[in-house]
Each structure stands twice: as C-alpha cells, then as structure tokens.
Short mmCIF file of C-alpha atoms in Angstrom, two decimals:
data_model
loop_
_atom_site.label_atom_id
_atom_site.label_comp_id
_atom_site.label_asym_id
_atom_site.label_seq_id
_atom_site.Cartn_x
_atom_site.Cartn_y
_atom_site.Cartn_z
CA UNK A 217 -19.47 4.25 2.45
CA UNK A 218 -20.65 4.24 -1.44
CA UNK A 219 -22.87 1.62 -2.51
CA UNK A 220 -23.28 1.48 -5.71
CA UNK A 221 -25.19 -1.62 -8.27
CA UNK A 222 -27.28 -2.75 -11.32
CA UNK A 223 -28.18 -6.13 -11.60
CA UNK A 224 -25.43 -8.43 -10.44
CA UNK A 225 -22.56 -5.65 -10.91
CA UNK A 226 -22.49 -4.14 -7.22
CA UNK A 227 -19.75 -2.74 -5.69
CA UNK A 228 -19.09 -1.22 -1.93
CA UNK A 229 -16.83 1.83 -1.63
CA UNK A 230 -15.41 3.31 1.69
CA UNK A 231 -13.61 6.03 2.91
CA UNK A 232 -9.58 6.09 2.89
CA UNK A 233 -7.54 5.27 5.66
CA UNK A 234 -7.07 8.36 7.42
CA UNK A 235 -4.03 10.31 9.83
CA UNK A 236 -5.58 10.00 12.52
CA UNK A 237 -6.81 6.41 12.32
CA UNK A 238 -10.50 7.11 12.45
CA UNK A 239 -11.72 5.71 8.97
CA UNK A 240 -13.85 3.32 10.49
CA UNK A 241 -14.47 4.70 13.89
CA UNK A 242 -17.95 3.00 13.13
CA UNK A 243 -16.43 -0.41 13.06
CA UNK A 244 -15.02 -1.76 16.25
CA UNK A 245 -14.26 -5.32 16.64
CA UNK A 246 -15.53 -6.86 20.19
CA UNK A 247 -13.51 -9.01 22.44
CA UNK A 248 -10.27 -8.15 21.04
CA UNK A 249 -8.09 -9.40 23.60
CA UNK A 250 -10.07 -13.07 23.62
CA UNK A 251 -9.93 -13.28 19.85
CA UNK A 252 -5.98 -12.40 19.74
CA UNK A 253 -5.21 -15.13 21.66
CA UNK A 254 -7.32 -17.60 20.12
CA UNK A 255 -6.18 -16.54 16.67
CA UNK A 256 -2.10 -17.21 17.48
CA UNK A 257 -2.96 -20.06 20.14
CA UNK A 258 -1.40 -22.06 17.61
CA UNK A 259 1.58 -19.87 15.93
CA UNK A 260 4.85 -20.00 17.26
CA UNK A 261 7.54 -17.37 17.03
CA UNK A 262 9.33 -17.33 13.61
CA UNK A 263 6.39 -18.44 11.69
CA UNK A 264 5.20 -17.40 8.41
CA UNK A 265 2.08 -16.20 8.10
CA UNK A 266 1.70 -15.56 4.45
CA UNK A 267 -1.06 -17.98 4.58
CA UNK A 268 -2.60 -17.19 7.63
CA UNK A 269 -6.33 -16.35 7.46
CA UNK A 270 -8.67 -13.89 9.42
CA UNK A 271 -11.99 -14.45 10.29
CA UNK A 272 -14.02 -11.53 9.37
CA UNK A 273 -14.29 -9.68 12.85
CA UNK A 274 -10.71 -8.60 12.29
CA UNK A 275 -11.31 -7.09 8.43
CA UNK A 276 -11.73 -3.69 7.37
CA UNK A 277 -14.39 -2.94 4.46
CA UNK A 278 -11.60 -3.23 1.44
CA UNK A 279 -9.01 -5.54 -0.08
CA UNK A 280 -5.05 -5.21 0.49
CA UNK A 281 -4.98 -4.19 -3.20
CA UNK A 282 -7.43 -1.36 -2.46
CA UNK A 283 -5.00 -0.27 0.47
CA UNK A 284 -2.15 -0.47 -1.68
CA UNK A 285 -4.13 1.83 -4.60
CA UNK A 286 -5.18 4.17 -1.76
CA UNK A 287 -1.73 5.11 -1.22
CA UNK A 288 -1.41 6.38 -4.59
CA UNK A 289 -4.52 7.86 -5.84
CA UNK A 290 -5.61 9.37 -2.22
CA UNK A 291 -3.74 12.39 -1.62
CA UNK A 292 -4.65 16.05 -0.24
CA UNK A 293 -1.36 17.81 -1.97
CA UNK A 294 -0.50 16.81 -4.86
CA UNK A 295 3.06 15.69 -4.14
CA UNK A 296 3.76 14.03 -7.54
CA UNK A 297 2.52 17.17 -9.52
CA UNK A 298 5.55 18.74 -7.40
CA UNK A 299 8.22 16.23 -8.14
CA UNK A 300 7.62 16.90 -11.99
CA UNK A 301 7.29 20.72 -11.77
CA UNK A 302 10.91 21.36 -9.15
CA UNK A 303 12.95 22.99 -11.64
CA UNK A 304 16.47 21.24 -10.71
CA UNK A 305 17.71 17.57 -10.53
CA UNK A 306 18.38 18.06 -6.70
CA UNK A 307 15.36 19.49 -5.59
CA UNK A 308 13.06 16.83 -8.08
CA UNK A 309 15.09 14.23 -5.74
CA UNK A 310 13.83 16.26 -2.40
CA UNK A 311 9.95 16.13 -3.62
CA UNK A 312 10.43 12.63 -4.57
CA UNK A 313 11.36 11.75 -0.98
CA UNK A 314 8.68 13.51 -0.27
CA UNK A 315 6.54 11.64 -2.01
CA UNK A 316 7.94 8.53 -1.04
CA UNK A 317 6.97 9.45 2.47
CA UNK A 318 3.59 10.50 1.43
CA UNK A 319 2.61 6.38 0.57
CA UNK A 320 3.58 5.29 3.78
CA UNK A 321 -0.09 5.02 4.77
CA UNK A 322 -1.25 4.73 8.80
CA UNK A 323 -2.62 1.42 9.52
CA UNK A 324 -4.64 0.50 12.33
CA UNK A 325 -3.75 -1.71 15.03
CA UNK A 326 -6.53 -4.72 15.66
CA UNK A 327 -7.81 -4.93 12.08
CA UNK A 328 -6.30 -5.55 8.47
CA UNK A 329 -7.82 -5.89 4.77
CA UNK A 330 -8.79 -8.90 2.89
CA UNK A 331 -5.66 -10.77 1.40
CA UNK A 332 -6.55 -10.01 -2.77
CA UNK A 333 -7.79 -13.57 -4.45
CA UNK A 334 -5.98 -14.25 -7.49
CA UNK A 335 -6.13 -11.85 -10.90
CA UNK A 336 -8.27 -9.54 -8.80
CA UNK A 337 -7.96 -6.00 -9.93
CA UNK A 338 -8.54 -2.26 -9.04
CA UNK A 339 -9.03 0.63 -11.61
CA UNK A 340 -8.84 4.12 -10.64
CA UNK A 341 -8.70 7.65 -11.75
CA UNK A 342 -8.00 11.20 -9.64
CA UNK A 343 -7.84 13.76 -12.10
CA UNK A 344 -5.23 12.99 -15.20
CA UNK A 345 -3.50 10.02 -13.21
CA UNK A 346 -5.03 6.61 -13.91
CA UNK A 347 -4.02 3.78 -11.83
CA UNK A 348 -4.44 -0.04 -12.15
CA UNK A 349 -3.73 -2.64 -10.01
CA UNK A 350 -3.24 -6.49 -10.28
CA UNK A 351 -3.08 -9.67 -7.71
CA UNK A 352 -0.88 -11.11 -10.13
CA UNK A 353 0.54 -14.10 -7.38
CA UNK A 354 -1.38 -15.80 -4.69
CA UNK A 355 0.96 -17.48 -3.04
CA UNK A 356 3.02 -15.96 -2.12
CA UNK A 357 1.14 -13.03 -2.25
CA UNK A 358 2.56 -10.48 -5.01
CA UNK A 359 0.74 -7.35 -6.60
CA UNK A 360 1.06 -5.09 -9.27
CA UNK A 361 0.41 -1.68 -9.66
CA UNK A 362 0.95 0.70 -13.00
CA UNK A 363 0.02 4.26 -12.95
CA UNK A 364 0.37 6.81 -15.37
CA UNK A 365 -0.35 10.83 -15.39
CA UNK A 366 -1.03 11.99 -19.29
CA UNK A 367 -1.05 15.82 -18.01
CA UNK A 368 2.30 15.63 -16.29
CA UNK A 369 3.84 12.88 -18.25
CA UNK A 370 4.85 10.60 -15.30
CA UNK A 371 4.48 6.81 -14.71
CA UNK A 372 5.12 4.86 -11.71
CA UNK A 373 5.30 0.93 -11.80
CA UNK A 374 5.31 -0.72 -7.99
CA UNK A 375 5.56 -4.45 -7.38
CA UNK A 376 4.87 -5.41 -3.68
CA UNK A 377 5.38 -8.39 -2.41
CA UNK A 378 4.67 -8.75 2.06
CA UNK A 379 6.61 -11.45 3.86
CA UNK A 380 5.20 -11.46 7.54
CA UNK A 381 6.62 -13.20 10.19
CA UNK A 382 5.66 -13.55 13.96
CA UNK A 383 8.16 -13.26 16.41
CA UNK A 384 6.09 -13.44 20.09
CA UNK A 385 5.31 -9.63 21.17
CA UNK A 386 4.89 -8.70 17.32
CA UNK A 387 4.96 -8.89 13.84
CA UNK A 388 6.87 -7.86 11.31
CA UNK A 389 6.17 -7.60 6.82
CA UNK A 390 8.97 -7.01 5.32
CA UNK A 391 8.07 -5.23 1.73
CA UNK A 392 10.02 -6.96 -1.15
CA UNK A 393 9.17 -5.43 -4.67
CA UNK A 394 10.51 -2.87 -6.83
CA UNK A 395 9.41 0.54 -6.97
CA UNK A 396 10.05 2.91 -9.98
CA UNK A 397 8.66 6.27 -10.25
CA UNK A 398 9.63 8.10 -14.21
CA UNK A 399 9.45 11.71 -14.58
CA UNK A 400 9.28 11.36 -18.21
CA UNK A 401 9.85 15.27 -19.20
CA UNK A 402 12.99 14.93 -17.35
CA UNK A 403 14.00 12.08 -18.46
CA UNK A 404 15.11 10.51 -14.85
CA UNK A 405 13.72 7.25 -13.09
CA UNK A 406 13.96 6.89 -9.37
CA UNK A 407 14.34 3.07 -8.39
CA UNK A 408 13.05 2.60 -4.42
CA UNK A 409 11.71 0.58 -1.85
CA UNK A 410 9.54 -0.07 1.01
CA UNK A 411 10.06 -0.08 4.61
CA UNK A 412 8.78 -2.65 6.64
CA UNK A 413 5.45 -2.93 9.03
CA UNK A 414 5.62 -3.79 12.24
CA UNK A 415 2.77 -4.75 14.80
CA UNK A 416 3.56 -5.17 18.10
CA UNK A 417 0.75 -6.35 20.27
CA UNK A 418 1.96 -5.55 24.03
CA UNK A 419 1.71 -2.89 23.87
CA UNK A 420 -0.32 -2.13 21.23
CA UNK A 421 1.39 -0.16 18.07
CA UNK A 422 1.61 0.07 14.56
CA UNK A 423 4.56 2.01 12.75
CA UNK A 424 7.08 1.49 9.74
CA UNK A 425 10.28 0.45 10.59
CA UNK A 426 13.67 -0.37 8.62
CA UNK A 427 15.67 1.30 5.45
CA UNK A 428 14.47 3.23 2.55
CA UNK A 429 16.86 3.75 -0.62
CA UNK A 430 16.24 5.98 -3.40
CA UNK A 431 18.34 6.68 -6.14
CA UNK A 432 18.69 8.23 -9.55
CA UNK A 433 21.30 6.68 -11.86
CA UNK A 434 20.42 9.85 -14.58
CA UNK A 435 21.45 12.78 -11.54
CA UNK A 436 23.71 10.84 -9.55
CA UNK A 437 22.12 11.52 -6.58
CA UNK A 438 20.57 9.33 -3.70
CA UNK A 439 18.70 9.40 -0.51
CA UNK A 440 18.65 7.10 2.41
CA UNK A 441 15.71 7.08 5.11
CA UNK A 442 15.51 4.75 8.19
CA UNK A 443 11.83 4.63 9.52
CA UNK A 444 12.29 3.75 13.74
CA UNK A 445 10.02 3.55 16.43
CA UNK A 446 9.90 3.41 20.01
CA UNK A 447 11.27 0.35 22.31
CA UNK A 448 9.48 -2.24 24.05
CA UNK A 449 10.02 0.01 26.94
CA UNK A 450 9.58 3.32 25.34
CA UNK A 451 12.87 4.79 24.28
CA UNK A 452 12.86 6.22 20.66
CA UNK A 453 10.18 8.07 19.01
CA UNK A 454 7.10 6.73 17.31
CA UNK A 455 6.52 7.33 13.21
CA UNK A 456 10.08 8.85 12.95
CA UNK A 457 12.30 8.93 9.95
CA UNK A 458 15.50 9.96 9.80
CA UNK A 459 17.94 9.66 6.64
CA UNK A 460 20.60 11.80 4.19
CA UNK A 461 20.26 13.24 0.45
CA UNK A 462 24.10 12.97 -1.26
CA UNK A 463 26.00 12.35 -4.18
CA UNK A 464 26.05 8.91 -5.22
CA UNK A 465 29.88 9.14 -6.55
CA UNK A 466 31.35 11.33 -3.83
CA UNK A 467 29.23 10.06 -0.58
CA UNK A 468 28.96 14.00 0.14
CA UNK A 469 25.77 14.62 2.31
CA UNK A 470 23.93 17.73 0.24
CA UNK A 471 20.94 17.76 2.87
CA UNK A 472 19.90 15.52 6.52
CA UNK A 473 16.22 14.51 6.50
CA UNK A 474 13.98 14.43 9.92
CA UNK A 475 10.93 14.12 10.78
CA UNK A 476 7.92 11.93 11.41
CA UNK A 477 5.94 10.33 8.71
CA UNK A 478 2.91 10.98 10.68
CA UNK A 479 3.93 15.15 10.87
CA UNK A 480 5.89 16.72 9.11
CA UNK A 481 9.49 15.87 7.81
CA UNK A 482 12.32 18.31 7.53
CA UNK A 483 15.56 18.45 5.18
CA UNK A 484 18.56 20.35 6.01
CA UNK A 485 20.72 21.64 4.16
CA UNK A 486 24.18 21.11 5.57
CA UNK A 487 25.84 24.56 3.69
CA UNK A 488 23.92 26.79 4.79
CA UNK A 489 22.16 25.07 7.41
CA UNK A 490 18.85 26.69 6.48
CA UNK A 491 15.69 23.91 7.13
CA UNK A 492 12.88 23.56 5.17
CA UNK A 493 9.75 21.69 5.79
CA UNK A 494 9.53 19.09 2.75
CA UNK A 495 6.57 16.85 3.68
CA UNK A 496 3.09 18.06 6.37
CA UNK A 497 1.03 14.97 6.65
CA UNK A 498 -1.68 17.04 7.52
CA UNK A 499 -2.16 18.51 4.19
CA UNK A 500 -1.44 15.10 2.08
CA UNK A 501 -4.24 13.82 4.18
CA UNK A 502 -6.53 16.38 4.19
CA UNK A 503 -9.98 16.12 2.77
CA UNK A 504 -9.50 12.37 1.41
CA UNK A 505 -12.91 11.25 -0.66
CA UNK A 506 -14.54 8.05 -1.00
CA UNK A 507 -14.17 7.21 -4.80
CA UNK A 508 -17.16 7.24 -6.65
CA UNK A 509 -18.36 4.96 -9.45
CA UNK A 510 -18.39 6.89 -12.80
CA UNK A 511 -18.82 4.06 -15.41
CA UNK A 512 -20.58 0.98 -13.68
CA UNK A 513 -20.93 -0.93 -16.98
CA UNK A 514 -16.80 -0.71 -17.04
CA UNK A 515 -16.48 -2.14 -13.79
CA UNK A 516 -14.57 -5.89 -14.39
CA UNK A 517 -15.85 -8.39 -12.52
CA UNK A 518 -12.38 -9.12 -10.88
CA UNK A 519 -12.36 -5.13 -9.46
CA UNK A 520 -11.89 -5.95 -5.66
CA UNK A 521 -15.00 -3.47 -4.66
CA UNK A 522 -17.20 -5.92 -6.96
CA UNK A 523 -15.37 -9.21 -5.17
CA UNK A 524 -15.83 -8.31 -1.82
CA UNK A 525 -19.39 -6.29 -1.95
CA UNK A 526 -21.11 -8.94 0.28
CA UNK A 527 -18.38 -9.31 2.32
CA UNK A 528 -18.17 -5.59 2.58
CA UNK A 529 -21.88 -4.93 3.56
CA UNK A 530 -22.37 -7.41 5.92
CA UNK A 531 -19.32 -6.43 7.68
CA UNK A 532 -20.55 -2.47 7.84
CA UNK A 533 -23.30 -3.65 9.13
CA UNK A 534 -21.74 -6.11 12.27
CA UNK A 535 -23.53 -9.25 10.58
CA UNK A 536 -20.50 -11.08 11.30
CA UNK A 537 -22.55 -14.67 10.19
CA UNK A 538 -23.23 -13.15 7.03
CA UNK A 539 -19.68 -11.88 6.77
CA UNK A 540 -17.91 -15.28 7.00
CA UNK A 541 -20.60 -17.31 4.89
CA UNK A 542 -19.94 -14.44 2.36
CA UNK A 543 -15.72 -14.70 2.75
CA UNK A 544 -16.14 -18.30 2.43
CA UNK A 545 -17.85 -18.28 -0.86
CA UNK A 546 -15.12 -15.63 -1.98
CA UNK A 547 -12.25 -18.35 -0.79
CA UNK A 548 -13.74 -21.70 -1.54
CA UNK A 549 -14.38 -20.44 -5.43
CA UNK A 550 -10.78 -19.44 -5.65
CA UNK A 551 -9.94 -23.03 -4.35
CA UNK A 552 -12.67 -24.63 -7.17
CA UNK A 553 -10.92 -22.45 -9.86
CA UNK A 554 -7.45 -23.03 -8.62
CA UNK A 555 -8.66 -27.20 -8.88
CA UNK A 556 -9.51 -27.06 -12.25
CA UNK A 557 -6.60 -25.18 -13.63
CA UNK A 558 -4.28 -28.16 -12.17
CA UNK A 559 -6.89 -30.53 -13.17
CA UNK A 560 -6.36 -29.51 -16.11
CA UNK A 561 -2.71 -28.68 -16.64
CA UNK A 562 -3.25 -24.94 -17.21
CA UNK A 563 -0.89 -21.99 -15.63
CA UNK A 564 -2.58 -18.58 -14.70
CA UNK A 565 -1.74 -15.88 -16.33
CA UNK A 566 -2.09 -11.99 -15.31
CA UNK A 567 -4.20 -9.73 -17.92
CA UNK A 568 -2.21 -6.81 -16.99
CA UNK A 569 1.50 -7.82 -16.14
CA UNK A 570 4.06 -10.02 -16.93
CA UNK A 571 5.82 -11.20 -13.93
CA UNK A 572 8.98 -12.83 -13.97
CA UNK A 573 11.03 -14.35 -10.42
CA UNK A 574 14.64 -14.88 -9.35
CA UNK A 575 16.53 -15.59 -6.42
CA UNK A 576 18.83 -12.73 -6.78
CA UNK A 577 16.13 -10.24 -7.68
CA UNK A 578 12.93 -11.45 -6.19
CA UNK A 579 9.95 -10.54 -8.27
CA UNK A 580 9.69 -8.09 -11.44
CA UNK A 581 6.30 -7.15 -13.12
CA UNK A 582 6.04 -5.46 -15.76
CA UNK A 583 2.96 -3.79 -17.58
CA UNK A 584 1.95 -5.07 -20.51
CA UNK A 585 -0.03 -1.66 -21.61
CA UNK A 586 2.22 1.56 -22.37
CA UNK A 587 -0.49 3.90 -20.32
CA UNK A 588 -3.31 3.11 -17.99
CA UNK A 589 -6.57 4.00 -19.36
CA UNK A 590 -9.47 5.82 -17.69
CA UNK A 591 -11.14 4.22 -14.70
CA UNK A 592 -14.93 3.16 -13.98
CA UNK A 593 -14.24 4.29 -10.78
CA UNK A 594 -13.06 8.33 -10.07
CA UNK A 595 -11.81 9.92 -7.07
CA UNK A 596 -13.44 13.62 -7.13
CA UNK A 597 -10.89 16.59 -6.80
#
C-alpha cells in the first residue's frame, strides 16, 4: 500500500490484482459463509443487482474504475508495444488477441471493489502510455476509459458497461461496451468485446465465461474466442479459452487458438501445423508495482484513490466501523449532489466523454480530448 497526502489531498494506493490471487492476502473477510447468506437473504434468482450494495467487509482497497485501469496500465510484457511493432497485418491480429487476453484480469472470489460514484476519475501513466478513466453513468453503471501511447502512436478507447444478474448457485456480468484498440502507424482499428464474469458460490469460483469477437475491417481478418469453465460437477476446464483467427470474407480458419487465460495460450497454425505460444500469463503478470504519486498538486479531487482514501485506510486496517461510517459519507454526498441537480433541473455532464445511448447499440463514449495527457499518478517501469 502507498499512502500518500498534503493537507486535504490524500490518496491510498495498493498493489494490483495479481495471478495468483494473493494481492491482499493481508485482507481476509471473517464469517464469510454467515455474511453470504445474509447479504442475498433477500434476492431471488433473476434479479438485477446493478444496484445492489456491499457493506464494507466484502471490499477490496480500490474502486471498479481502478480495476478496470489496472487492466491496462499494469502489465509485465509489454503486449501492446508488440501489437504495433509485428511486421504483417496477420500477425498484428495474433498479438492483438494476445493482448485482448492479457486484460482479462483474475478476480477474487468473496470480495469486489467499490461501485465508482458519479464523474469519478482515474489518471495514469506507465512509461509513454497515459490513461484516463471516467464514471461517466451511475445508473446504470457505465465507464469510460481513453488511453493513448505518444511513443508508439496507439490509442485505445473502452466503454464498459456490467449488467449482473443472480441466478441461485451464481452470478453472472455480462460486459456491454465497445472496445477499440488503433494502431495508428498502421492505420488499422480492431473493434472488440468483453467476455462475461461469472461467480458461482457452491462451489466457490471465479472465471470468464462467454464469446469474444475481434475484427479488423482495414485487413479483413477476425478472431473468435469462447472463454469456458468447468461444470457444476466438474467437467470442463477452469480459465480456458478456446477460439479461431480467419478471413472475414472467405470464413477460412488461418490459425486455432488454445489455452488458458490464467497460463499460457497457444495459436496454431492449420498449414503447417507448427504451434506457437502467443500469450504466458506469467510474464504479463510479473513484477506488477503499486503506482506511485508523481504530481500530488495534479491529483483532481474526483481521482478514485482521493474518493475512497478513508474508506481505503480503515479497511487496510480491519476498522470495519470506520469503514462503513466512511462509505456512507462517500454515498450519502452523491445522493445530496444527485438532489440538488434535480432540484434544480440540471443534467450531469462528463468532463472527459461524451456519451451517447441506443437500443440497438447500447452505449458509445467518446473522448472529448485527441490524446491523454500526463498523469499525477506513474506506474514505475
């Protein structure tokens, strides 16, 4: 954990999820099993819970919108360096599945991050690649994230918006939102998705689940992944991923993709039948830092480490009283603010996005800046 303040800017940062799902193998909720019940005493299968609220024993240090940034600032291997530097339009498509892959982060079962308050924001910066973030919807929950890499000329604009549903034995958030990574030197955009996360509680497991589509209208070429698990009863394999790289206009298969997101992930090539590993967990998750505040006077007062600081601390330090006086105040002041705009006939608008909605297309957001600027807030290298 990095503490970090001057006056009433303070801000707690902690360490990235990790592989192996240690990352805060110094917080352990009590009592699970008596607190799971009580929390869905009242839920019935089928139910949304967009709206549903955890008390604090079942947080981890950090916002959703922290989470989200995590999975593309906090890297071992520089997999996007390698998607702009593969010299042809095929094997660009290979890294970017790769890549794809590679923000499919590991949650842990028992615990989840604060749901972001409205307009709150988080600024980052690994090396050349700045990336900003936005709660730019409350409910339902949507955020925005813009990224761009000066050095290697790429951008990469993600809108996520989770839809989770309990259905008895588990739940399931499916990720609507449109994901574009640009390879500007190249000249190609690759339009993708998410899978979906899935919790089931008996027993107890996380994993991704569901179809993953990317495709490149510039090349012509595509890639389909299907992230399964195991059955209730154990058939299947845990964290694997399975899928095809072919031509959009012919439907010929060029390579077969296998693996597990949690491993390593292999493409073959169905030619020459020659396999190459294309994705090792082990070394995009290798030596992940703690970001580190660089700039404290450019912190915004909406950057999520800054919101949740109390909340944070007390919950590092298992003063769970503190924790939900402290979550409260966070909550009840979104409320008071949300009261007044109505009060007064105002609509919210994000700083950083527009955002736009439709039935057909579900939500767009767009960044209003052409590049993201340097970060307060630095990931060492």
């Amino acid at each position: 954990m990095v503490s970090e303040g001057n006056g009433d800017m303070r801000v707690v940062l902690t360490k990235p999820l990790s592989l192996d799902g240690d990352a805060y193998a110094d917080y352990k909720a009590p009592n699970f099993l008596q607190r799971f019940l009580s929390l869905f005493r009242n839920v019935r299968p089928g139910s949304d819970l967009t709206n549903f609220q955890l008390t604090p024993q079942f947080n981890i240090p950090k916002s959703q919108l922290q989470c989200f940034g995590e999975s593309a600032y906090s890297f071992g291997k520089n997999l996007l360096q390698q998607c702009n530097n593969a010299e042809s339009s095929l094997e660009r498509l290979i890294s970017v599945v790769a890549w794809s892959i590679s923000t499919i982060r590991p949650p842990n079962f028992g615990v989840a991050p604060y749901n972001p308050i409205l307009g709150e924001t988080h600024h980052v910066s690994r090396g050349s690649l700045n990336v900003l973030l936005e709660q730019v919807s409350h409910h339902p929950p949507v955020s925005a994230l813009h990224a761009t890499d000066d050095k290697e000329n790429i951008e990469f604009i993600w809108c996520q918006h989770p839809v989770p549903k309990f259905y008895g034995t588990r739940v399931e958030a499916e990720v609507l939102g449109k994901r574009q990574l640009k390879l500007l030197n190249h000249g190609e955009t690759y339009m993708m998705n998410s899978p979906k996360l899935m919790v089931r509680f008996f027993p107890p497991r996380v994993d991704w689940i569901g179809d993953v589509n990317i495709c490149c209208q510039e090349t012509g070429l595509e890639a389909k992944l299907c992230y399964t698990t195991s059955s209730l009863f154990g058939r299947g394999g845990l964290h694997s991923v399975k899928g095809k790289i072919y031509q959009s206009s012919s439907m010929k298969t060029l390579y077969e993709v296998e693996g597990h997101w949690n491993s390593t992930v292999k493409a073959k090539e169905i030619n020459s039948g020659k396999e190459t590993i294309i994705y090792d967990a082990k070394e995009v998750f290798s030596e992940l830092k703690i970001a580190v505040v660089e700039d404290l006077q450019g912190i915004r007062p909406t950057e999520s480490a800054a919101v949740w600081n109390e909340v944070s601390k007390a919950i590092l330090s298992k003063n769970w009283t503190k924790a939900k006086e402290e979550k409260s105040t966070v909550e009840d002041n979104q409320r008071k603010l949300a009261k007044e705009r109505n009060s007064k006939g105002e609509t919210w608008v994000p700083a950083n996005f527009t955002v736009s909605y439709s039935k057909e297309d579900g939500w767009d957001c767009s960044p209003i800046q052409e590049r993201v600027p340097q970060a307060p807030i630095v990931v060492p290298i």
